[in-house]
Amino acid sequence: MTNYDTLADEALSAIAEAGDLATLDALRPNILGKKAPISSAKSGLGNLDADQRKAAGQAINTARQSIEAAFNERRAGLAATARAAALETERLDLTEFQGVGTTGHLHLVTQARDRLEDVFVGMGYTIAEGPEVETAWYNFEALNIPEWHPARGSFDTIFVNLGEPEEVMLRSHTSPVQIRTMEAQEPPIYIVAPGRTFRTDTADATHLPAFNQIEGLVIDKGITMGDLAGTIDTFVRAFFGEEVKSRLRPSYFPFTEPSAEFDISRADGSWLELGGCGMVHPNVLRNCGIDPDVWQGFAFGFGIDRLAVMRYQLDDMRELVNNDVRFLRQF
Ligand code: DAH
């Protein structure tokens, strides 16, 4: 009988000595496994008579239970210590962010886009969207830019390796959303469509290969170039301030006739080009199943990044995508 008590004592002191989880776990087969002394003691019971066997069996069970209890308790204690140590080494010192500003905010291009949307929604427009990957029909053909048209070359289009060559592309402007809206909606139509656009440009102070445009489209009865000029003027004053003026300059776009570029006045009296606009070309209306003898409209499009650069007086458009927190937190 005393023999069995000693078995437990040895196991218990080994458990107490184990200083970490790995040592303790390595101990387990030796004190509780099949080859552990306590297990072989049990197989020796067959030689004893019934009474002795019963008493010895109980003593072995008690010993085993005390070993198990000690093992589990020690294990829980060591696990807690290990966890506390891990937490301490993985701790992040959040105070190091002090002075950088602990709350984030919307990117300034997003702020500019939101403000633009607000101005146009205030004028009764709704927001439209289209896909960033387009087919030649939406990006060019339906906009009165057939395959042979020299204007195609001026768009520096990024093509996607799908379908026929030069058939699928990253949209090079937001104008395809005009087509998708006219296909999906009956006139009258008053929409603006902000979104990402892509060209093969190398990033420099005034260009980004992935940039943002906003497109406007109005289709209604009796719409004139005067409505277009008035709309642009109203938008410019609402966005930049009452002192800023706008002007239209004759220009050319395949999807509008007549076409114009619009400029805004700067504090020094000079003019800055903001975007293109014009009366929607009858071919474009016909391509969307709209009768040009009944409906007329105007469209415009300009770059949001360029507008953010102007509004926040940035030196370099690349600042918008460098994600330097010291730059971003100023706005
Ligand atoms: N899509 C033209 C561009 O990216 C901008 C533009 C010009 C849009 C005239 C229009 C428009 O809707 O009428 O260069």
mmCIF file of C-alpha atoms and ligand atoms in Angstrom:
data_model
loop_
_atom_site.group_PDB
_atom_site.id
_atom_site.type_symbol
_atom_site.label_atom_id
_atom_site.label_comp_id
_atom_site.label_asym_id
_atom_site.label_seq_id
_atom_site.Cartn_x
_atom_site.Cartn_y
_atom_site.Cartn_z
ATOM 1 C CA MET A 1 0.000 0.000 0.000
ATOM 2 C CA THR A 2 2.694 2.528 0.987
ATOM 3 C CA ASN A 3 4.289 1.679 -2.338
ATOM 4 C CA TYR A 4 1.322 3.260 -4.173
ATOM 5 C CA ASP A 5 1.461 6.430 -2.056
ATOM 6 C CA THR A 6 5.124 6.868 -3.018
ATOM 7 C CA LEU A 7 4.160 6.550 -6.661
ATOM 8 C CA ALA A 8 1.875 9.549 -6.315
ATOM 9 C CA ASP A 9 4.440 11.542 -4.316
ATOM 10 C CA GLU A 10 7.101 11.234 -7.010
ATOM 11 C CA ALA A 11 4.673 12.282 -9.711
ATOM 12 C CA LEU A 12 3.433 15.231 -7.642
ATOM 13 C CA SER A 13 6.916 16.614 -7.018
ATOM 14 C CA ALA A 14 7.797 16.244 -10.733
ATOM 15 C CA ILE A 15 4.657 18.256 -11.562
ATOM 16 C CA ALA A 16 5.556 20.956 -9.052
ATOM 17 C CA GLU A 17 9.050 21.243 -10.522
ATOM 18 C CA ALA A 18 7.912 21.663 -14.148
ATOM 19 C CA GLY A 19 8.594 25.358 -14.836
ATOM 20 C CA ASP A 20 6.785 25.779 -18.161
ATOM 21 C CA LEU A 21 4.056 24.225 -20.296
ATOM 22 C CA ALA A 22 6.404 22.297 -22.597
ATOM 23 C CA THR A 23 8.200 20.603 -19.673
ATOM 24 C CA LEU A 24 4.891 19.763 -18.009
ATOM 25 C CA ASP A 25 3.382 18.294 -21.174
ATOM 26 C CA ALA A 26 6.501 16.213 -21.817
ATOM 27 C CA LEU A 27 6.013 14.764 -18.324
ATOM 28 C CA ARG A 28 2.513 13.514 -18.965
ATOM 29 C CA PRO A 29 3.263 10.071 -20.555
ATOM 30 C CA ASN A 30 5.704 9.280 -17.712
ATOM 31 C CA ILE A 31 3.228 9.971 -14.911
ATOM 32 C CA LEU A 32 -0.189 9.245 -16.419
ATOM 33 C CA GLY A 33 0.425 7.302 -19.671
ATOM 34 C CA LYS A 34 0.255 3.556 -20.317
ATOM 35 C CA LYS A 35 3.893 3.032 -19.301
ATOM 36 C CA ALA A 36 3.673 5.200 -16.180
ATOM 37 C CA PRO A 37 4.444 3.398 -12.861
ATOM 38 C CA ILE A 38 0.869 3.951 -11.751
ATOM 39 C CA SER A 39 -0.412 2.078 -14.812
ATOM 40 C CA SER A 40 2.000 -0.851 -14.492
ATOM 41 C CA ALA A 41 1.090 -1.113 -10.777
ATOM 42 C CA LYS A 42 -2.460 -1.699 -11.876
ATOM 43 C CA SER A 43 -1.538 -4.559 -14.213
ATOM 44 C CA GLY A 44 0.293 -6.264 -11.288
ATOM 45 C CA LEU A 45 -2.975 -6.550 -9.331
ATOM 46 C CA GLY A 46 -3.908 -9.871 -10.962
ATOM 47 C CA ASN A 47 -1.531 -11.722 -8.559
ATOM 48 C CA LEU A 48 -3.379 -10.555 -5.431
ATOM 49 C CA ASP A 49 -6.424 -12.176 -3.812
ATOM 50 C CA ALA A 50 -9.824 -10.523 -4.144
ATOM 51 C CA ASP A 51 -9.822 -8.413 -0.955
ATOM 52 C CA GLN A 52 -6.287 -7.174 -1.390
ATOM 53 C CA ARG A 53 -6.983 -6.452 -5.064
ATOM 54 C CA LYS A 54 -9.953 -4.277 -4.160
ATOM 55 C CA ALA A 55 -8.064 -2.258 -1.559
ATOM 56 C CA ALA A 56 -5.012 -1.872 -3.796
ATOM 57 C CA GLY A 57 -7.200 -0.895 -6.738
ATOM 58 C CA GLN A 58 -8.820 1.869 -4.706
ATOM 59 C CA ALA A 59 -5.440 3.117 -3.490
ATOM 60 C CA ILE A 60 -4.146 3.258 -7.093
ATOM 61 C CA ASN A 61 -7.257 5.132 -8.269
ATOM 62 C CA THR A 62 -6.921 7.662 -5.476
ATOM 63 C CA ALA A 63 -3.264 8.153 -6.348
ATOM 64 C CA ARG A 64 -4.117 8.552 -10.027
ATOM 65 C CA GLN A 65 -6.830 11.114 -9.259
ATOM 66 C CA SER A 66 -4.483 13.181 -7.126
ATOM 67 C CA ILE A 67 -1.848 13.130 -9.896
ATOM 68 C CA GLU A 68 -4.426 14.180 -12.490
ATOM 69 C CA ALA A 69 -5.785 16.983 -10.322
ATOM 70 C CA ALA A 70 -2.277 18.316 -9.615
ATOM 71 C CA PHE A 71 -1.349 18.093 -13.286
ATOM 72 C CA ASN A 72 -4.450 20.032 -14.425
ATOM 73 C CA GLU A 73 -4.044 22.679 -11.798
ATOM 74 C CA ARG A 74 -0.369 23.185 -12.618
ATOM 75 C CA ARG A 75 -1.174 23.295 -16.309
ATOM 76 C CA ALA A 76 -3.855 25.997 -15.873
ATOM 77 C CA GLY A 77 -1.435 28.071 -13.792
ATOM 78 C CA LEU A 78 1.413 27.800 -16.338
ATOM 79 C CA ALA A 79 -0.964 28.591 -19.259
ATOM 80 C CA ALA A 80 -2.143 31.750 -17.523
ATOM 81 C CA THR A 81 1.450 32.857 -16.957
ATOM 82 C CA ALA A 82 2.359 32.168 -20.615
ATOM 83 C CA ARG A 83 -0.669 34.139 -21.832
ATOM 84 C CA ALA A 84 0.113 37.116 -19.639
ATOM 85 C CA ALA A 85 3.693 37.127 -20.955
ATOM 86 C CA ALA A 86 2.458 36.992 -24.590
ATOM 87 C CA LEU A 87 0.024 39.860 -23.997
ATOM 88 C CA GLU A 88 2.801 41.940 -22.524
ATOM 89 C CA THR A 89 5.152 41.453 -25.510
ATOM 90 C CA GLU A 90 2.364 41.971 -28.103
ATOM 91 C CA ARG A 91 1.010 45.073 -26.414
ATOM 92 C CA LEU A 92 0.627 48.160 -28.663
ATOM 93 C CA ASP A 93 1.450 51.501 -27.192
ATOM 94 C CA LEU A 94 -1.458 53.542 -28.532
ATOM 95 C CA THR A 95 -0.162 56.717 -26.924
ATOM 96 C CA GLU A 96 2.465 56.880 -29.698
ATOM 97 C CA PHE A 97 -0.320 58.064 -32.052
ATOM 98 C CA GLN A 98 -0.879 61.159 -29.964
ATOM 99 C CA GLY A 99 -0.316 64.289 -31.981
ATOM 100 C CA VAL A 100 -0.931 62.495 -35.296
ATOM 101 C CA GLY A 101 -4.650 62.735 -34.619
ATOM 102 C CA THR A 102 -6.424 59.646 -33.399
ATOM 103 C CA THR A 103 -9.555 59.949 -35.564
ATOM 104 C CA GLY A 104 -9.547 59.466 -39.338
ATOM 105 C CA HIS A 105 -11.622 61.340 -41.886
ATOM 106 C CA LEU A 106 -12.744 61.085 -45.499
ATOM 107 C CA HIS A 107 -10.062 61.449 -48.185
ATOM 108 C CA LEU A 108 -10.113 64.860 -49.843
ATOM 109 C CA VAL A 109 -11.158 63.424 -53.205
ATOM 110 C CA THR A 110 -14.087 61.766 -51.443
ATOM 111 C CA GLN A 111 -14.876 65.075 -49.733
ATOM 112 C CA ALA A 112 -14.817 66.863 -53.101
ATOM 113 C CA ARG A 113 -17.029 64.182 -54.676
ATOM 114 C CA ASP A 114 -19.524 64.348 -51.795
ATOM 115 C CA ARG A 115 -19.709 68.145 -52.096
ATOM 116 C CA LEU A 116 -20.226 67.914 -55.856
ATOM 117 C CA GLU A 117 -23.014 65.398 -55.375
ATOM 118 C CA ASP A 118 -24.627 67.667 -52.770
ATOM 119 C CA VAL A 119 -24.564 70.653 -55.123
ATOM 120 C CA PHE A 120 -26.169 68.715 -57.984
ATOM 121 C CA VAL A 121 -28.687 66.884 -55.780
ATOM 122 C CA GLY A 122 -29.668 70.356 -54.542
ATOM 123 C CA MET A 123 -30.338 71.271 -58.181
ATOM 124 C CA GLY A 124 -32.655 68.266 -58.594
ATOM 125 C CA TYR A 125 -30.229 65.736 -60.111
ATOM 126 C CA THR A 126 -29.937 62.094 -59.074
ATOM 127 C CA ILE A 127 -26.683 60.075 -58.868
ATOM 128 C CA ALA A 128 -26.027 57.407 -61.532
ATOM 129 C CA GLU A 129 -23.337 54.726 -61.711
ATOM 130 C CA GLY A 130 -21.751 52.461 -64.297
ATOM 131 C CA PRO A 131 -19.084 49.730 -64.430
ATOM 132 C CA GLU A 132 -15.360 50.535 -64.488
ATOM 133 C CA VAL A 133 -14.740 47.879 -67.151
ATOM 134 C CA GLU A 134 -16.557 48.781 -70.370
ATOM 135 C CA THR A 135 -17.035 47.567 -73.932
ATOM 136 C CA ALA A 136 -16.119 49.574 -77.032
ATOM 137 C CA TRP A 137 -19.836 50.209 -77.589
ATOM 138 C CA TYR A 138 -20.340 52.124 -74.327
ATOM 139 C CA ASN A 139 -16.913 53.762 -74.094
ATOM 140 C CA PHE A 140 -16.778 54.817 -77.779
ATOM 141 C CA GLU A 141 -19.307 53.716 -80.419
ATOM 142 C CA ALA A 142 -22.566 54.765 -78.778
ATOM 143 C CA LEU A 143 -20.894 58.101 -77.980
ATOM 144 C CA ASN A 144 -20.486 58.718 -81.719
ATOM 145 C CA ILE A 145 -16.818 57.661 -81.768
ATOM 146 C CA PRO A 146 -16.704 54.881 -84.403
ATOM 147 C CA GLU A 147 -13.653 52.709 -84.843
ATOM 148 C CA TRP A 148 -12.065 54.869 -87.553
ATOM 149 C CA HIS A 149 -12.518 58.076 -85.517
ATOM 150 C CA PRO A 150 -9.229 59.855 -84.641
ATOM 151 C CA ALA A 151 -10.653 60.819 -81.220
ATOM 152 C CA ARG A 152 -10.268 57.185 -80.103
ATOM 153 C CA GLY A 153 -6.512 57.588 -80.124
ATOM 154 C CA SER A 154 -6.659 60.657 -77.863
ATOM 155 C CA PHE A 155 -8.177 58.671 -74.991
ATOM 156 C CA ASP A 156 -5.000 56.632 -74.207
ATOM 157 C CA THR A 157 -7.180 53.689 -73.358
ATOM 158 C CA ILE A 158 -6.119 50.754 -71.182
ATOM 159 C CA PHE A 159 -7.507 47.625 -72.857
ATOM 160 C CA VAL A 160 -8.400 44.426 -71.054
ATOM 161 C CA ASN A 161 -7.359 41.093 -72.540
ATOM 162 C CA LEU A 162 -10.916 39.827 -73.151
ATOM 163 C CA GLY A 163 -12.907 39.183 -76.326
ATOM 164 C CA GLU A 164 -11.805 40.719 -79.648
ATOM 165 C CA PRO A 165 -8.709 42.989 -79.555
ATOM 166 C CA GLU A 166 -9.566 46.485 -78.200
ATOM 167 C CA GLU A 167 -13.120 45.361 -77.415
ATOM 168 C CA VAL A 168 -13.029 45.452 -73.589
ATOM 169 C CA MET A 169 -11.332 48.252 -71.624
ATOM 170 C CA LEU A 170 -11.082 50.169 -68.373
ATOM 171 C CA ARG A 171 -13.380 53.116 -69.060
ATOM 172 C CA SER A 172 -11.372 56.141 -70.177
ATOM 173 C CA HIS A 173 -14.109 58.596 -69.122
ATOM 174 C CA THR A 174 -17.451 58.590 -67.274
ATOM 175 C CA SER A 175 -19.372 59.377 -70.493
ATOM 176 C CA PRO A 176 -20.446 55.703 -70.974
ATOM 177 C CA VAL A 177 -22.750 56.228 -67.957
ATOM 178 C CA GLN A 178 -24.733 58.669 -70.185
ATOM 179 C CA ILE A 179 -25.476 55.794 -72.563
ATOM 180 C CA ARG A 180 -26.331 53.307 -69.804
ATOM 181 C CA THR A 181 -28.684 55.839 -68.173
ATOM 182 C CA MET A 182 -30.480 56.671 -71.435
ATOM 183 C CA GLU A 183 -30.872 52.947 -72.150
ATOM 184 C CA ALA A 184 -32.362 52.310 -68.721
ATOM 185 C CA GLN A 185 -34.496 55.432 -68.170
ATOM 186 C CA GLU A 186 -37.116 57.370 -70.092
ATOM 187 C CA PRO A 187 -36.513 61.125 -70.366
ATOM 188 C CA PRO A 188 -36.686 63.587 -68.696
ATOM 189 C CA ILE A 189 -33.266 62.711 -67.259
ATOM 190 C CA TYR A 190 -31.209 64.770 -64.791
ATOM 191 C CA ILE A 191 -28.206 62.791 -63.516
ATOM 192 C CA VAL A 192 -24.602 63.155 -62.442
ATOM 193 C CA ALA A 193 -22.260 60.157 -62.466
ATOM 194 C CA PRO A 194 -19.048 60.375 -60.447
ATOM 195 C CA GLY A 195 -16.547 57.523 -60.704
ATOM 196 C CA ARG A 196 -13.079 56.183 -61.379
ATOM 197 C CA THR A 197 -11.599 56.401 -64.868
ATOM 198 C CA PHE A 198 -8.331 55.099 -66.316
ATOM 199 C CA ARG A 199 -5.774 56.067 -68.970
ATOM 200 C CA THR A 200 -2.236 55.027 -69.861
ATOM 201 C CA ASP A 201 -0.869 58.305 -68.439
ATOM 202 C CA THR A 202 2.257 58.232 -66.296
ATOM 203 C CA ALA A 203 1.660 59.834 -62.911
ATOM 204 C CA ASP A 204 3.045 63.375 -62.733
ATOM 205 C CA ALA A 205 2.115 66.660 -61.067
ATOM 206 C CA THR A 206 -1.062 67.010 -63.172
ATOM 207 C CA HIS A 207 -1.940 63.415 -64.178
ATOM 208 C CA LEU A 208 -2.819 60.112 -62.537
ATOM 209 C CA PRO A 209 -3.393 56.878 -64.509
ATOM 210 C CA ALA A 210 -6.404 56.125 -62.276
ATOM 211 C CA PHE A 211 -8.389 59.298 -61.693
ATOM 212 C CA ASN A 212 -11.956 60.436 -61.010
ATOM 213 C CA GLN A 213 -14.457 62.208 -63.219
ATOM 214 C CA ILE A 214 -17.994 63.414 -62.823
ATOM 215 C CA GLU A 215 -20.374 63.291 -65.748
ATOM 216 C CA GLY A 216 -23.589 65.281 -66.044
ATOM 217 C CA LEU A 217 -26.516 64.549 -68.352
ATOM 218 C CA VAL A 218 -29.786 66.379 -68.859
ATOM 219 C CA ILE A 219 -32.403 65.212 -71.387
ATOM 220 C CA ASP A 220 -35.677 67.118 -71.517
ATOM 221 C CA LYS A 221 -37.839 69.150 -73.916
ATOM 222 C CA GLY A 222 -36.664 72.556 -75.126
ATOM 223 C CA ILE A 223 -33.202 72.395 -73.514
ATOM 224 C CA THR A 224 -30.734 74.962 -74.939
ATOM 225 C CA MET A 225 -27.074 75.938 -74.657
ATOM 226 C CA GLY A 226 -28.296 78.703 -72.297
ATOM 227 C CA ASP A 227 -29.492 76.044 -69.824
ATOM 228 C CA LEU A 228 -26.052 74.458 -70.015
ATOM 229 C CA ALA A 229 -24.213 77.747 -69.384
ATOM 230 C CA GLY A 230 -26.557 78.622 -66.500
ATOM 231 C CA THR A 231 -26.158 75.191 -64.910
ATOM 232 C CA ILE A 232 -22.369 75.370 -65.057
ATOM 233 C CA ASP A 233 -22.364 78.874 -63.637
ATOM 234 C CA THR A 234 -24.666 77.861 -60.758
ATOM 235 C CA PHE A 235 -22.558 74.823 -59.959
ATOM 236 C CA VAL A 236 -19.260 76.753 -60.072
ATOM 237 C CA ARG A 237 -20.556 79.422 -57.674
ATOM 238 C CA ALA A 238 -22.026 76.828 -55.307
ATOM 239 C CA PHE A 239 -18.821 74.803 -55.258
ATOM 240 C CA PHE A 240 -16.065 77.420 -55.374
ATOM 241 C CA GLY A 241 -17.836 80.489 -53.998
ATOM 242 C CA GLU A 242 -19.902 83.404 -55.324
ATOM 243 C CA GLU A 243 -16.842 85.327 -56.552
ATOM 244 C CA VAL A 244 -15.762 82.623 -59.013
ATOM 245 C CA LYS A 245 -16.978 83.062 -62.626
ATOM 246 C CA SER A 246 -17.261 80.520 -65.428
ATOM 247 C CA ARG A 247 -17.037 80.797 -69.225
ATOM 248 C CA LEU A 248 -17.554 78.495 -72.192
ATOM 249 C CA ARG A 249 -15.056 78.270 -75.070
ATOM 250 C CA PRO A 250 -15.921 76.599 -78.398
ATOM 251 C CA SER A 251 -14.361 73.156 -78.664
ATOM 252 C CA TYR A 252 -14.920 69.720 -80.177
ATOM 253 C CA PHE A 253 -16.178 66.431 -78.762
ATOM 254 C CA PRO A 254 -17.693 63.696 -80.941
ATOM 255 C CA PHE A 255 -20.629 63.203 -78.527
ATOM 256 C CA THR A 256 -21.785 66.833 -78.394
ATOM 257 C CA GLU A 257 -22.691 69.428 -81.017
ATOM 258 C CA PRO A 258 -22.005 72.237 -80.426
ATOM 259 C CA SER A 259 -19.227 71.489 -77.936
ATOM 260 C CA ALA A 260 -17.407 73.710 -75.490
ATOM 261 C CA GLU A 261 -14.734 73.656 -72.844
ATOM 262 C CA PHE A 262 -15.547 75.437 -69.613
ATOM 263 C CA ASP A 263 -13.122 77.495 -67.579
ATOM 264 C CA ILE A 264 -13.330 79.091 -64.157
ATOM 265 C CA SER A 265 -11.817 82.397 -63.089
ATOM 266 C CA ARG A 266 -8.842 82.488 -60.730
ATOM 267 C CA ALA A 267 -8.059 85.157 -58.146
ATOM 268 C CA ASP A 268 -5.322 86.628 -60.392
ATOM 269 C CA GLY A 269 -7.809 87.140 -63.258
ATOM 270 C CA SER A 270 -6.589 84.213 -65.372
ATOM 271 C CA TRP A 271 -8.824 81.331 -66.489
ATOM 272 C CA LEU A 272 -8.385 77.667 -65.704
ATOM 273 C CA GLU A 273 -9.832 74.857 -67.832
ATOM 274 C CA LEU A 274 -12.091 72.558 -65.809
ATOM 275 C CA GLY A 275 -13.893 70.297 -68.281
ATOM 276 C CA GLY A 276 -15.846 69.700 -71.466
ATOM 277 C CA CYS A 277 -19.530 70.061 -72.274
ATOM 278 C CA GLY A 278 -22.031 70.547 -75.057
ATOM 279 C CA MET A 279 -25.444 69.709 -76.475
ATOM 280 C CA VAL A 280 -25.891 65.921 -76.750
ATOM 281 C CA HIS A 281 -25.285 64.880 -80.383
ATOM 282 C CA PRO A 282 -28.434 63.590 -82.186
ATOM 283 C CA ASN A 283 -26.540 60.385 -83.103
ATOM 284 C CA VAL A 284 -25.978 59.684 -79.409
ATOM 285 C CA LEU A 285 -29.691 60.147 -78.663
ATOM 286 C CA ARG A 286 -30.611 57.849 -81.581
ATOM 287 C CA ASN A 287 -28.119 55.207 -80.401
ATOM 288 C CA CYS A 288 -30.112 55.079 -77.153
ATOM 289 C CA GLY A 289 -33.528 54.997 -78.826
ATOM 290 C CA ILE A 290 -34.382 58.630 -78.013
ATOM 291 C CA ASP A 291 -35.970 60.781 -80.740
ATOM 292 C CA PRO A 292 -33.816 63.930 -81.215
ATOM 293 C CA ASP A 293 -36.815 65.776 -82.735
ATOM 294 C CA VAL A 294 -38.645 65.466 -79.415
ATOM 295 C CA TRP A 295 -35.871 65.517 -76.790
ATOM 296 C CA GLN A 296 -32.730 67.613 -76.439
ATOM 297 C CA GLY A 297 -30.110 67.770 -73.769
ATOM 298 C CA PHE A 298 -26.695 68.773 -72.595
ATOM 299 C CA ALA A 299 -23.801 66.897 -71.041
ATOM 300 C CA PHE A 300 -20.619 67.806 -69.256
ATOM 301 C CA GLY A 301 -17.655 66.029 -67.752
ATOM 302 C CA PHE A 302 -14.639 67.022 -65.689
ATOM 303 C CA GLY A 303 -11.946 65.648 -63.419
ATOM 304 C CA ILE A 304 -12.629 65.508 -59.685
ATOM 305 C CA ASP A 305 -8.955 65.106 -58.743
ATOM 306 C CA ARG A 306 -8.074 68.214 -60.715
ATOM 307 C CA LEU A 307 -10.868 70.050 -58.975
ATOM 308 C CA ALA A 308 -9.575 68.907 -55.561
ATOM 309 C CA VAL A 309 -6.074 70.086 -56.543
ATOM 310 C CA MET A 310 -7.520 73.512 -57.371
ATOM 311 C CA ARG A 311 -9.808 73.801 -54.406
ATOM 312 C CA TYR A 312 -7.144 72.814 -51.876
ATOM 313 C CA GLN A 313 -4.301 74.518 -53.807
ATOM 314 C CA LEU A 314 -2.061 71.458 -53.999
ATOM 315 C CA ASP A 315 1.263 71.578 -55.869
ATOM 316 C CA ASP A 316 1.197 68.011 -57.080
ATOM 317 C CA MET A 317 -1.699 65.674 -57.917
ATOM 318 C CA ARG A 318 0.331 62.661 -56.730
ATOM 319 C CA GLU A 319 -0.148 63.888 -53.148
ATOM 320 C CA LEU A 320 -3.706 62.567 -53.503
ATOM 321 C CA VAL A 321 -2.503 58.964 -53.733
ATOM 322 C CA ASN A 322 0.747 58.984 -51.726
ATOM 323 C CA ASN A 323 -1.255 58.401 -48.513
ATOM 324 C CA ASP A 324 1.146 60.429 -46.406
ATOM 325 C CA VAL A 325 -0.769 60.945 -43.169
ATOM 326 C CA ARG A 326 1.040 64.248 -42.503
ATOM 327 C CA PHE A 327 -0.370 65.542 -45.797
ATOM 328 C CA LEU A 328 -3.851 64.034 -45.480
ATOM 329 C CA ARG A 329 -4.556 65.226 -41.955
ATOM 330 C CA GLN A 330 -4.382 68.866 -43.067
ATOM 331 C CA PHE A 331 -7.721 68.540 -44.873
HETATM 332 N N1 DAH B 1 -15.578 62.615 -71.718
HETATM 333 C C1 DAH B 1 -14.765 63.813 -71.935
HETATM 334 C C2 DAH B 1 -13.343 63.511 -71.518
HETATM 335 O O1 DAH B 1 -13.098 62.673 -70.712
HETATM 336 C C3 DAH B 1 -15.297 64.968 -71.110
HETATM 337 C C4 DAH B 1 -16.612 65.444 -71.623
HETATM 338 C C5 DAH B 1 -16.668 66.402 -72.602
HETATM 339 C C6 DAH B 1 -17.791 64.887 -71.167
HETATM 340 C C7 DAH B 1 -17.885 66.873 -73.092
HETATM 341 C C8 DAH B 1 -19.018 65.345 -71.660
HETATM 342 C C9 DAH B 1 -19.026 66.323 -72.639
HETATM 343 O O2 DAH B 1 -20.176 64.842 -71.237
HETATM 344 O O3 DAH B 1 -20.226 66.763 -73.097
HETATM 345 O O4 DAH B 1 -12.444 64.128 -72.009
#
